[in-house]
Structure formats: C-alpha cells, structure tokens
mmCIF file of C-alpha atoms and ligand atoms in Angstrom:
data_model
loop_
_atom_site.group_PDB
_atom_site.id
_atom_site.type_symbol
_atom_site.label_atom_id
_atom_site.label_comp_id
_atom_site.label_asym_id
_atom_site.label_seq_id
_atom_site.Cartn_x
_atom_site.Cartn_y
_atom_site.Cartn_z
ATOM 1 C CA MET A 308 16.572 -9.982 -32.603
ATOM 2 C CA ALA A 309 19.352 -12.317 -33.577
ATOM 3 C CA THR A 310 20.646 -13.906 -30.550
ATOM 4 C CA SER A 311 24.053 -16.362 -30.663
ATOM 5 C CA THR A 312 25.451 -20.084 -28.997
ATOM 6 C CA LEU A 313 28.607 -17.900 -29.555
ATOM 7 C CA PRO A 314 28.860 -15.461 -27.171
ATOM 8 C CA ALA A 315 28.357 -18.151 -24.315
ATOM 9 C CA SER A 316 31.021 -20.829 -25.369
ATOM 10 C CA THR A 317 32.981 -18.167 -25.725
ATOM 11 C CA ASP A 318 32.665 -17.091 -23.016
ATOM 12 C CA ARG A 319 32.995 -20.778 -20.472
ATOM 13 C CA ARG A 320 36.059 -21.450 -22.505
ATOM 14 C CA ARG A 321 37.060 -18.159 -22.009
ATOM 15 C CA SER A 322 36.777 -19.180 -17.653
ATOM 16 C CA SER A 323 38.211 -22.815 -18.171
ATOM 17 C CA ILE A 324 40.866 -21.172 -19.506
ATOM 18 C CA LEU A 325 40.885 -19.110 -16.139
ATOM 19 C CA LEU A 326 40.391 -21.901 -14.219
ATOM 20 C CA LYS A 327 43.358 -24.060 -15.935
ATOM 21 C CA THR A 328 45.386 -20.501 -15.022
ATOM 22 C CA ILE A 329 45.157 -21.178 -11.251
ATOM 23 C CA MET A 330 45.391 -24.810 -11.159
ATOM 24 C CA ALA A 331 48.828 -23.932 -12.728
ATOM 25 C CA ALA A 332 49.435 -20.840 -10.144
ATOM 26 C CA SER A 333 48.259 -22.851 -7.161
ATOM 27 C CA GLY A 334 50.069 -25.422 -8.413
ATOM 28 C CA LEU A 335 53.633 -24.203 -8.443
ATOM 29 C CA PHE A 336 52.520 -22.610 -4.755
ATOM 30 C CA PHE A 337 52.526 -25.903 -3.788
ATOM 31 C CA ILE A 338 55.303 -27.091 -5.743
ATOM 32 C CA ALA A 339 57.787 -24.008 -3.536
ATOM 33 C CA PHE A 340 56.084 -25.695 -0.275
ATOM 34 C CA LEU A 341 57.392 -28.685 -0.954
ATOM 35 C CA LEU A 342 60.865 -28.169 -2.374
ATOM 36 C CA LEU A 343 61.122 -26.594 1.663
ATOM 37 C CA HIS A 344 59.163 -28.457 3.515
ATOM 38 C CA MET A 345 61.330 -31.346 1.812
ATOM 39 C CA TYR A 346 64.345 -29.432 2.248
ATOM 40 C CA GLY A 347 63.336 -29.138 6.412
ATOM 41 C CA ASN A 348 62.376 -32.475 6.739
ATOM 42 C CA LEU A 349 66.371 -33.510 5.985
ATOM 43 C CA MET A 350 67.856 -31.617 8.440
ATOM 44 C CA ILE A 351 66.750 -34.753 10.853
ATOM 45 C CA LEU A 352 69.765 -36.193 9.495
ATOM 46 C CA SER A 353 71.289 -33.741 11.224
ATOM 47 C CA GLY A 354 69.945 -35.194 14.133
ATOM 48 C CA ARG A 355 68.087 -34.400 16.190
ATOM 49 C CA GLU A 356 68.414 -31.525 17.609
ATOM 50 C CA ALA A 357 69.041 -30.545 14.221
ATOM 51 C CA PHE A 358 65.591 -31.460 13.657
ATOM 52 C CA ASP A 359 63.607 -30.142 17.255
ATOM 53 C CA GLU A 360 65.237 -26.759 16.353
ATOM 54 C CA TYR A 361 64.477 -25.639 12.780
ATOM 55 C CA ALA A 362 60.953 -27.169 13.933
ATOM 56 C CA GLU A 363 59.992 -24.601 16.605
ATOM 57 C CA HIS A 364 62.731 -21.598 14.539
ATOM 58 C CA LEU A 365 59.235 -22.391 12.173
ATOM 59 C CA ARG A 366 57.296 -21.445 14.897
ATOM 60 C CA THR A 367 59.398 -18.399 15.896
ATOM 61 C CA PHE A 368 60.537 -17.648 12.425
ATOM 62 C CA GLY A 369 60.058 -13.798 12.226
ATOM 63 C CA GLY A 370 61.329 -12.877 15.128
ATOM 64 C CA ALA A 371 60.542 -9.721 17.121
ATOM 65 C CA MET A 372 58.648 -7.757 14.432
ATOM 66 C CA VAL A 373 55.715 -11.408 13.899
ATOM 67 C CA PRO A 374 53.789 -12.272 16.641
ATOM 68 C CA GLU A 375 55.130 -15.903 17.264
ATOM 69 C CA ARG A 376 53.414 -18.839 14.908
ATOM 70 C CA GLY A 377 53.125 -15.438 12.598
ATOM 71 C CA ALA A 378 54.665 -16.466 10.122
ATOM 72 C CA LEU A 379 53.466 -19.993 10.390
ATOM 73 C CA TRP A 380 49.966 -19.332 9.936
ATOM 74 C CA VAL A 381 50.201 -17.069 6.637
ATOM 75 C CA MET A 382 52.019 -20.196 5.642
ATOM 76 C CA ARG A 383 48.298 -22.173 6.414
ATOM 77 C CA ILE A 384 46.680 -19.056 4.655
ATOM 78 C CA GLY A 385 48.242 -19.227 1.690
ATOM 79 C CA LEU A 386 47.898 -22.977 1.473
ATOM 80 C CA LEU A 387 44.716 -23.525 2.836
ATOM 81 C CA VAL A 388 43.224 -20.419 -0.583
ATOM 82 C CA ALA A 389 45.814 -22.188 -2.793
ATOM 83 C CA LEU A 390 44.051 -25.664 -2.025
ATOM 84 C CA VAL A 391 40.241 -24.255 -1.834
ATOM 85 C CA ALA A 392 41.842 -22.618 -5.386
ATOM 86 C CA HIS A 393 43.894 -26.115 -7.411
ATOM 87 C CA VAL A 394 40.794 -28.341 -5.662
ATOM 88 C CA GLY A 395 37.101 -25.596 -6.395
ATOM 89 C CA SER A 396 38.721 -25.622 -9.889
ATOM 90 C CA ALA A 397 38.857 -28.191 -11.376
ATOM 91 C CA VAL A 398 35.581 -30.011 -9.339
ATOM 92 C CA VAL A 399 34.071 -27.195 -11.514
ATOM 93 C CA LEU A 400 36.278 -28.049 -14.634
ATOM 94 C CA TRP A 401 35.868 -31.893 -13.832
ATOM 95 C CA ARG A 402 31.560 -31.340 -13.686
ATOM 96 C CA ARG A 403 32.358 -28.918 -16.804
ATOM 97 C CA ALA A 404 33.904 -32.286 -18.586
ATOM 98 C CA GLY A 405 31.228 -34.693 -17.659
ATOM 99 C CA ALA A 406 28.440 -32.654 -19.276
ATOM 100 C CA ALA A 407 29.891 -31.957 -22.263
ATOM 101 C CA ARG A 408 30.802 -36.103 -22.630
ATOM 102 C CA SER A 409 27.746 -36.876 -21.686
ATOM 103 C CA VAL A 410 26.570 -34.845 -24.998
ATOM 104 C CA ARG A 411 29.115 -37.168 -26.851
ATOM 105 C CA TYR A 412 27.940 -39.947 -25.986
ATOM 106 C CA GLN A 413 24.800 -39.172 -27.513
ATOM 107 C CA VAL A 414 26.081 -38.163 -30.720
ATOM 108 C CA THR A 415 28.120 -40.742 -31.115
ATOM 109 C CA ARG A 416 28.284 -43.480 -28.185
ATOM 110 C CA ARG A 417 32.078 -43.327 -28.583
ATOM 111 C CA SER A 418 33.899 -43.600 -24.257
ATOM 112 C CA TYR A 419 36.477 -40.431 -24.358
ATOM 113 C CA GLY A 420 38.492 -42.054 -21.235
ATOM 114 C CA ASN A 421 41.874 -40.788 -20.985
ATOM 115 C CA PHE A 422 44.356 -42.352 -18.434
ATOM 116 C CA TYR A 423 45.865 -39.729 -17.835
ATOM 117 C CA VAL A 424 43.117 -37.301 -16.968
ATOM 118 C CA LYS A 425 41.492 -40.514 -14.442
ATOM 119 C CA ALA A 426 44.830 -40.592 -12.726
ATOM 120 C CA MET A 427 45.145 -35.684 -11.902
ATOM 121 C CA ARG A 428 41.766 -36.700 -10.580
ATOM 122 C CA TRP A 429 41.691 -39.673 -8.247
ATOM 123 C CA GLY A 430 45.266 -39.082 -7.691
ATOM 124 C CA GLY A 431 44.200 -35.824 -6.563
ATOM 125 C CA LEU A 432 42.125 -37.378 -4.423
ATOM 126 C CA ALA A 433 43.977 -39.506 -2.254
ATOM 127 C CA ILE A 434 46.659 -36.802 -1.975
ATOM 128 C CA LEU A 435 43.853 -34.607 -0.728
ATOM 129 C CA ALA A 436 43.112 -37.967 2.626
ATOM 130 C CA PHE A 437 46.664 -38.796 2.570
ATOM 131 C CA VAL A 438 47.717 -34.588 3.010
ATOM 132 C CA ILE A 439 44.844 -34.448 6.083
ATOM 133 C CA PHE A 440 46.597 -38.179 6.778
ATOM 134 C CA HIS A 441 49.165 -36.025 7.262
ATOM 135 C CA LEU A 442 48.323 -33.062 9.784
ATOM 136 C CA MET A 443 46.359 -35.536 11.737
ATOM 137 C CA HIS A 444 49.729 -37.700 12.044
ATOM 138 C CA PHE A 445 52.547 -34.551 12.453
ATOM 139 C CA THR A 446 49.909 -31.637 13.188
ATOM 140 C CA TRP A 447 47.042 -32.685 15.589
ATOM 141 C CA GLN A 448 49.253 -35.654 16.776
ATOM 142 C CA THR A 449 45.634 -37.221 17.107
ATOM 143 C CA VAL A 450 46.842 -40.606 15.151
ATOM 144 C CA THR A 451 50.038 -42.004 16.220
ATOM 145 C CA ILE A 452 52.481 -44.616 14.604
ATOM 146 C CA GLY A 453 54.978 -45.805 17.602
ATOM 147 C CA GLU A 454 53.940 -43.571 20.373
ATOM 148 C CA ALA A 455 53.227 -40.365 20.994
ATOM 149 C CA HIS A 456 56.862 -38.109 21.707
ATOM 150 C CA ALA A 457 56.927 -34.029 23.065
ATOM 151 C CA SER A 458 59.825 -33.762 20.599
ATOM 152 C CA PRO A 459 59.068 -33.126 16.573
ATOM 153 C CA ALA A 460 62.588 -35.569 15.851
ATOM 154 C CA ALA A 461 60.910 -37.608 18.509
ATOM 155 C CA ARG A 462 58.470 -38.187 16.538
ATOM 156 C CA VAL A 463 59.236 -38.142 13.269
ATOM 157 C CA ILE A 464 62.264 -41.223 14.280
ATOM 158 C CA ASP A 465 59.506 -42.733 15.877
ATOM 159 C CA SER A 466 56.986 -42.832 12.622
ATOM 160 C CA PHE A 467 59.628 -44.022 10.505
ATOM 161 C CA SER A 468 61.047 -46.725 13.087
ATOM 162 C CA HIS A 469 58.042 -48.905 11.797
ATOM 163 C CA TRP A 470 58.189 -50.718 8.195
ATOM 164 C CA TRP A 471 54.344 -49.764 8.105
ATOM 165 C CA GLY A 472 54.794 -45.420 8.500
ATOM 166 C CA VAL A 473 56.901 -45.910 6.129
ATOM 167 C CA GLY A 474 54.721 -48.170 3.753
ATOM 168 C CA ILE A 475 52.364 -44.919 4.019
ATOM 169 C CA TYR A 476 54.826 -42.390 3.094
ATOM 170 C CA VAL A 477 55.683 -44.536 0.331
ATOM 171 C CA LEU A 478 52.913 -44.818 -0.417
ATOM 172 C CA ALA A 479 51.603 -41.420 -1.007
ATOM 173 C CA MET A 480 55.378 -40.357 -2.743
ATOM 174 C CA ILE A 481 54.132 -43.155 -5.246
ATOM 175 C CA PHE A 482 51.011 -40.852 -5.706
ATOM 176 C CA LEU A 483 52.124 -37.211 -6.213
ATOM 177 C CA GLY A 484 55.017 -38.777 -7.879
ATOM 178 C CA LEU A 485 52.465 -39.315 -10.219
ATOM 179 C CA HIS A 486 50.927 -35.489 -9.777
ATOM 180 C CA LEU A 487 53.649 -33.862 -9.918
ATOM 181 C CA LEU A 488 55.162 -34.936 -13.918
ATOM 182 C CA HIS A 489 51.776 -34.528 -15.316
ATOM 183 C CA GLY A 490 51.076 -31.165 -13.024
ATOM 184 C CA ILE A 491 53.813 -29.459 -13.735
ATOM 185 C CA TRP A 492 53.178 -30.470 -17.814
ATOM 186 C CA GLY A 493 50.398 -29.402 -17.612
ATOM 187 C CA ALA A 494 50.774 -26.232 -15.905
ATOM 188 C CA ALA A 495 53.742 -25.609 -18.339
ATOM 189 C CA MET A 496 50.754 -25.641 -21.351
ATOM 190 C CA THR A 497 48.167 -23.492 -19.984
ATOM 191 C CA LEU A 498 51.282 -21.094 -19.365
ATOM 192 C CA GLY A 499 51.887 -21.502 -23.432
ATOM 193 C CA LEU A 500 55.184 -22.113 -22.178
ATOM 194 C CA ASN A 501 55.520 -24.867 -25.165
ATOM 195 C CA THR A 502 56.366 -22.942 -28.021
ATOM 196 C CA SER A 503 58.958 -25.049 -30.066
ATOM 197 C CA LEU A 504 59.688 -29.123 -29.493
ATOM 198 C CA GLU A 505 62.662 -27.830 -28.121
ATOM 199 C CA ARG A 506 60.887 -26.327 -25.667
ATOM 200 C CA ALA A 507 58.409 -28.862 -24.843
ATOM 201 C CA GLU A 508 60.605 -31.369 -24.219
ATOM 202 C CA ASN A 509 62.495 -28.716 -22.026
ATOM 203 C CA ILE A 510 59.560 -28.719 -19.492
ATOM 204 C CA ARG A 511 59.287 -32.773 -19.862
ATOM 205 C CA LEU A 512 62.881 -32.992 -18.508
ATOM 206 C CA THR A 513 62.307 -30.617 -16.127
ATOM 207 C CA SER A 514 58.831 -32.427 -14.280
ATOM 208 C CA ILE A 515 61.055 -35.814 -14.235
ATOM 209 C CA VAL A 516 64.449 -33.063 -12.324
ATOM 210 C CA VAL A 517 61.362 -31.546 -10.029
ATOM 211 C CA THR A 518 59.412 -34.727 -9.079
ATOM 212 C CA THR A 519 62.121 -36.995 -8.890
ATOM 213 C CA LEU A 520 63.758 -33.666 -6.448
ATOM 214 C CA ILE A 521 60.752 -34.037 -4.449
ATOM 215 C CA VAL A 522 60.499 -37.833 -4.342
ATOM 216 C CA VAL A 523 63.655 -38.542 -4.020
ATOM 217 C CA GLY A 524 64.333 -35.671 -0.645
ATOM 218 C CA PHE A 525 61.122 -36.612 0.657
ATOM 219 C CA LEU A 526 61.869 -40.600 1.060
ATOM 220 C CA ILE A 527 65.705 -40.150 2.140
ATOM 221 C CA PRO A 528 64.601 -39.574 6.585
ATOM 222 C CA PRO A 529 62.396 -42.505 6.253
ATOM 223 C CA PHE A 530 64.795 -45.040 5.057
ATOM 224 C CA ALA A 531 67.562 -43.327 6.895
ATOM 225 C CA ILE A 532 65.516 -44.152 9.889
ATOM 226 C CA LEU A 533 64.360 -47.503 9.135
ATOM 227 C CA PHE A 534 68.405 -47.977 8.227
ATOM 228 C CA GLY A 535 69.535 -47.086 11.201
ATOM 229 C CA LEU A 536 71.400 -44.390 10.018
ATOM 230 C CA VAL A 537 69.554 -42.199 12.316
ATOM 231 C CA LYS A 538 69.100 -42.399 15.777
HETATM 232 C C1 LIG B 829 57.659 -38.235 3.698
HETATM 233 C C2 LIG B 829 57.322 -36.734 3.659
HETATM 234 C C3 LIG B 829 56.887 -36.290 4.779
HETATM 235 C C4 LIG B 829 57.286 -35.590 6.529
HETATM 236 C C5 LIG B 829 58.405 -36.782 6.674
HETATM 237 C C6 LIG B 829 56.714 -34.960 6.472
HETATM 238 C C7 LIG B 829 57.053 -34.451 8.055
HETATM 239 C C8 LIG B 829 55.855 -33.329 8.226
HETATM 240 C C9 LIG B 829 56.581 -33.026 10.581
HETATM 241 C C10 LIG B 829 57.478 -33.514 10.736
HETATM 242 C C11 LIG B 829 55.444 -32.043 10.241
HETATM 243 C C12 LIG B 829 54.984 -31.085 11.240
HETATM 244 C C13 LIG B 829 55.977 -29.845 11.621
HETATM 245 C C14 LIG B 829 55.635 -29.234 12.800
HETATM 246 O O1 LIG B 829 56.620 -29.617 13.925
HETATM 247 O O2 LIG B 829 55.503 -28.071 12.718
HETATM 248 C C15 LIG B 829 55.060 -32.113 8.629
HETATM 249 C C16 LIG B 829 53.879 -30.783 8.645
HETATM 250 C C17 LIG B 829 52.902 -30.596 7.484
HETATM 251 N N1 LIG B 829 53.445 -31.166 6.812
HETATM 252 FE FE1 LIG B 829 54.888 -32.930 6.094
HETATM 253 N N2 LIG B 829 55.849 -34.187 5.572
HETATM 254 C C18 LIG B 829 56.201 -35.340 4.422
HETATM 255 C C19 LIG B 829 55.621 -34.486 3.511
HETATM 256 C C20 LIG B 829 54.294 -33.981 3.214
HETATM 257 C C21 LIG B 829 53.320 -33.514 1.524
HETATM 258 C C22 LIG B 829 53.742 -34.512 0.818
HETATM 259 C C23 LIG B 829 52.661 -32.798 1.873
HETATM 260 C C24 LIG B 829 52.233 -32.179 0.976
HETATM 261 C C25 LIG B 829 51.802 -32.727 0.312
HETATM 262 C C26 LIG B 829 52.447 -32.374 3.082
HETATM 263 C C27 LIG B 829 52.192 -31.117 3.897
HETATM 264 C C28 LIG B 829 52.210 -30.833 5.311
HETATM 265 C C29 LIG B 829 52.072 -29.685 4.993
HETATM 266 C C30 LIG B 829 50.756 -28.940 4.755
HETATM 267 C C31 LIG B 829 51.656 -29.212 7.558
HETATM 268 C C32 LIG B 829 51.179 -28.665 8.089
HETATM 269 C C33 LIG B 829 51.959 -27.307 8.240
HETATM 270 C C34 LIG B 829 52.025 -26.707 9.660
HETATM 271 O O3 LIG B 829 51.295 -26.121 9.229
HETATM 272 O O4 LIG B 829 51.686 -26.174 10.262
HETATM 273 N N3 LIG B 829 54.091 -32.620 4.031
HETATM 274 N N4 LIG B 829 54.682 -32.242 8.299
#
C-alpha cells in the first residue's frame, strides 16, 4: 500500500491556518470589547455620578426584556469563550513551532529565535496576569488600592490617586500596546488582507491608530485622577 507523509503535513498546515484564524477572530472580538470598555471608562471625566450611573447601566442593560445582569453575563461568557479559544490556539501553535524547531536544531544547529514571536507569547502571558489582577481589583474586589468603597467611581478614583496604582496600569498598557500593534498586523496577514504594498501600509497604519486610541484612551482616566482633574 502506498503511503505518503504529504496528507498528514497538509492536514497539519490546514489546522494551523484554522488556529490562526481563530486567534485573529477572537483577537478582533477583544478589540471591540476594549474600545467599548475604554469609552465607558472615559465617563469618569464627567464625574462620579456619571460613572456610577454607567456602571449601574451595565447591570440593568436590556431593561425588563432580560434578567438583571443578563446582558453583562452574555458579554462575560463571550469574553471567556474568546479567551479560551485565543490562549488555547496560541498554546497549540507554540508547541507545534517548538517541535518543528527541535527537528531543525538537529539538522542545522542554528537558532531561529524571533523577537516578535517571543514578545507576543510572553507579552500575552503578562496581559493574562494583568486581567486576573484587574478582575481581583475592580470586579471581585479582593485586592484594594487605597480603601474599599461601595461606589465603582470611588474605587477608581481612590486607586488612581496613588502613583503606584497608576504605575501598575501604565505597565499593563505598555504590554497591551505592544501585543495589539503586532497582533492587529498578524491578524490582517492571517485573514489575507495584505494583497498589495499599499494595503500592507494601510494595515500598518490601522494597527498604529487602533493601538494608540486604546492605550491613550485607557490611560486618560488614571492620569486625570492622579493630577487631580477628577475629584
Ligand atoms: C486603565 C485601564 C482600565 C481601567 C481604569 C479599567 C477599569 C475597570 C473597572 C472599573 C471595571 C469594573 C466595572 C464594574 O463596576 O463592574 C472593569 C472591569 C473589567 N475590565 Fe477593565 N479597566 C482597564 C483596562 C482593562 C483592560 C486592558 C482589560 C482587558 C485586557 C480590561 C478588562 C476588564 C474586564 C474583563 C472586566 C470585567 C467586566 C465584568 O465582567 O464585569 N480592563 N475595568
């Protein structure tokens, strides 16, 4: 019986492309969430009441049509599914690249270390660690910066009245910015959007604009609070 390794390697290539597409799609979902979250956070610039009202609105969104926190839970489940898909695909691709590299090492004994690939992996893990810290800080309130408060606005204002509270979030935004910058570019490549030099230039520009918008937008409230512009 004639056997060939070609179908197996073709299958593997196809499944790697599928995993990269899953990473791109879940990444785009995260970006939509980040833009909405960033916009919501800017409400703090309108004062404590506006922000508390917005936080309350998140819980009652959908009115009588859905149970309290119903829409919030739909979003949370969506984020969790996207997180499992994104991290799961990354781990499988990571292991495959590692296995392929160990074969290459035996053949050539040369290192193919790639700065961007490493930065995406370790940066992604740093963002994951930040998200866990962030949920403990604002959602579960098991970690406090400053004092504990019943009002979401008071929690945010107290946290960012401390320079080190701002420092933690600045560090996280640096990791997030680097991840987004290369992630948007990579997602566009996976989705085959770079069909010409001009398009590649547009993708590069889009990744810079979206990343800047998210990072600057997220950092405006902490710095406005630190400099006493929000009381
Ligand atoms: C300076 C940056 C940020 C600030 C000030 C901030 C602030 C907040 C606050 C106040 C809440 C709690 C909202 C409530 O009262 O329920 C929250 C929830 C959350 N934030 Fe952020 N956030 C920031 C950045 C981020 C980033 C970068 C991510 C993701 C990478 C993120 C993901 C989340 C998630 C998943 C929740 C939980 C939503 C829920 O299930 O209730 N945040 N954030």
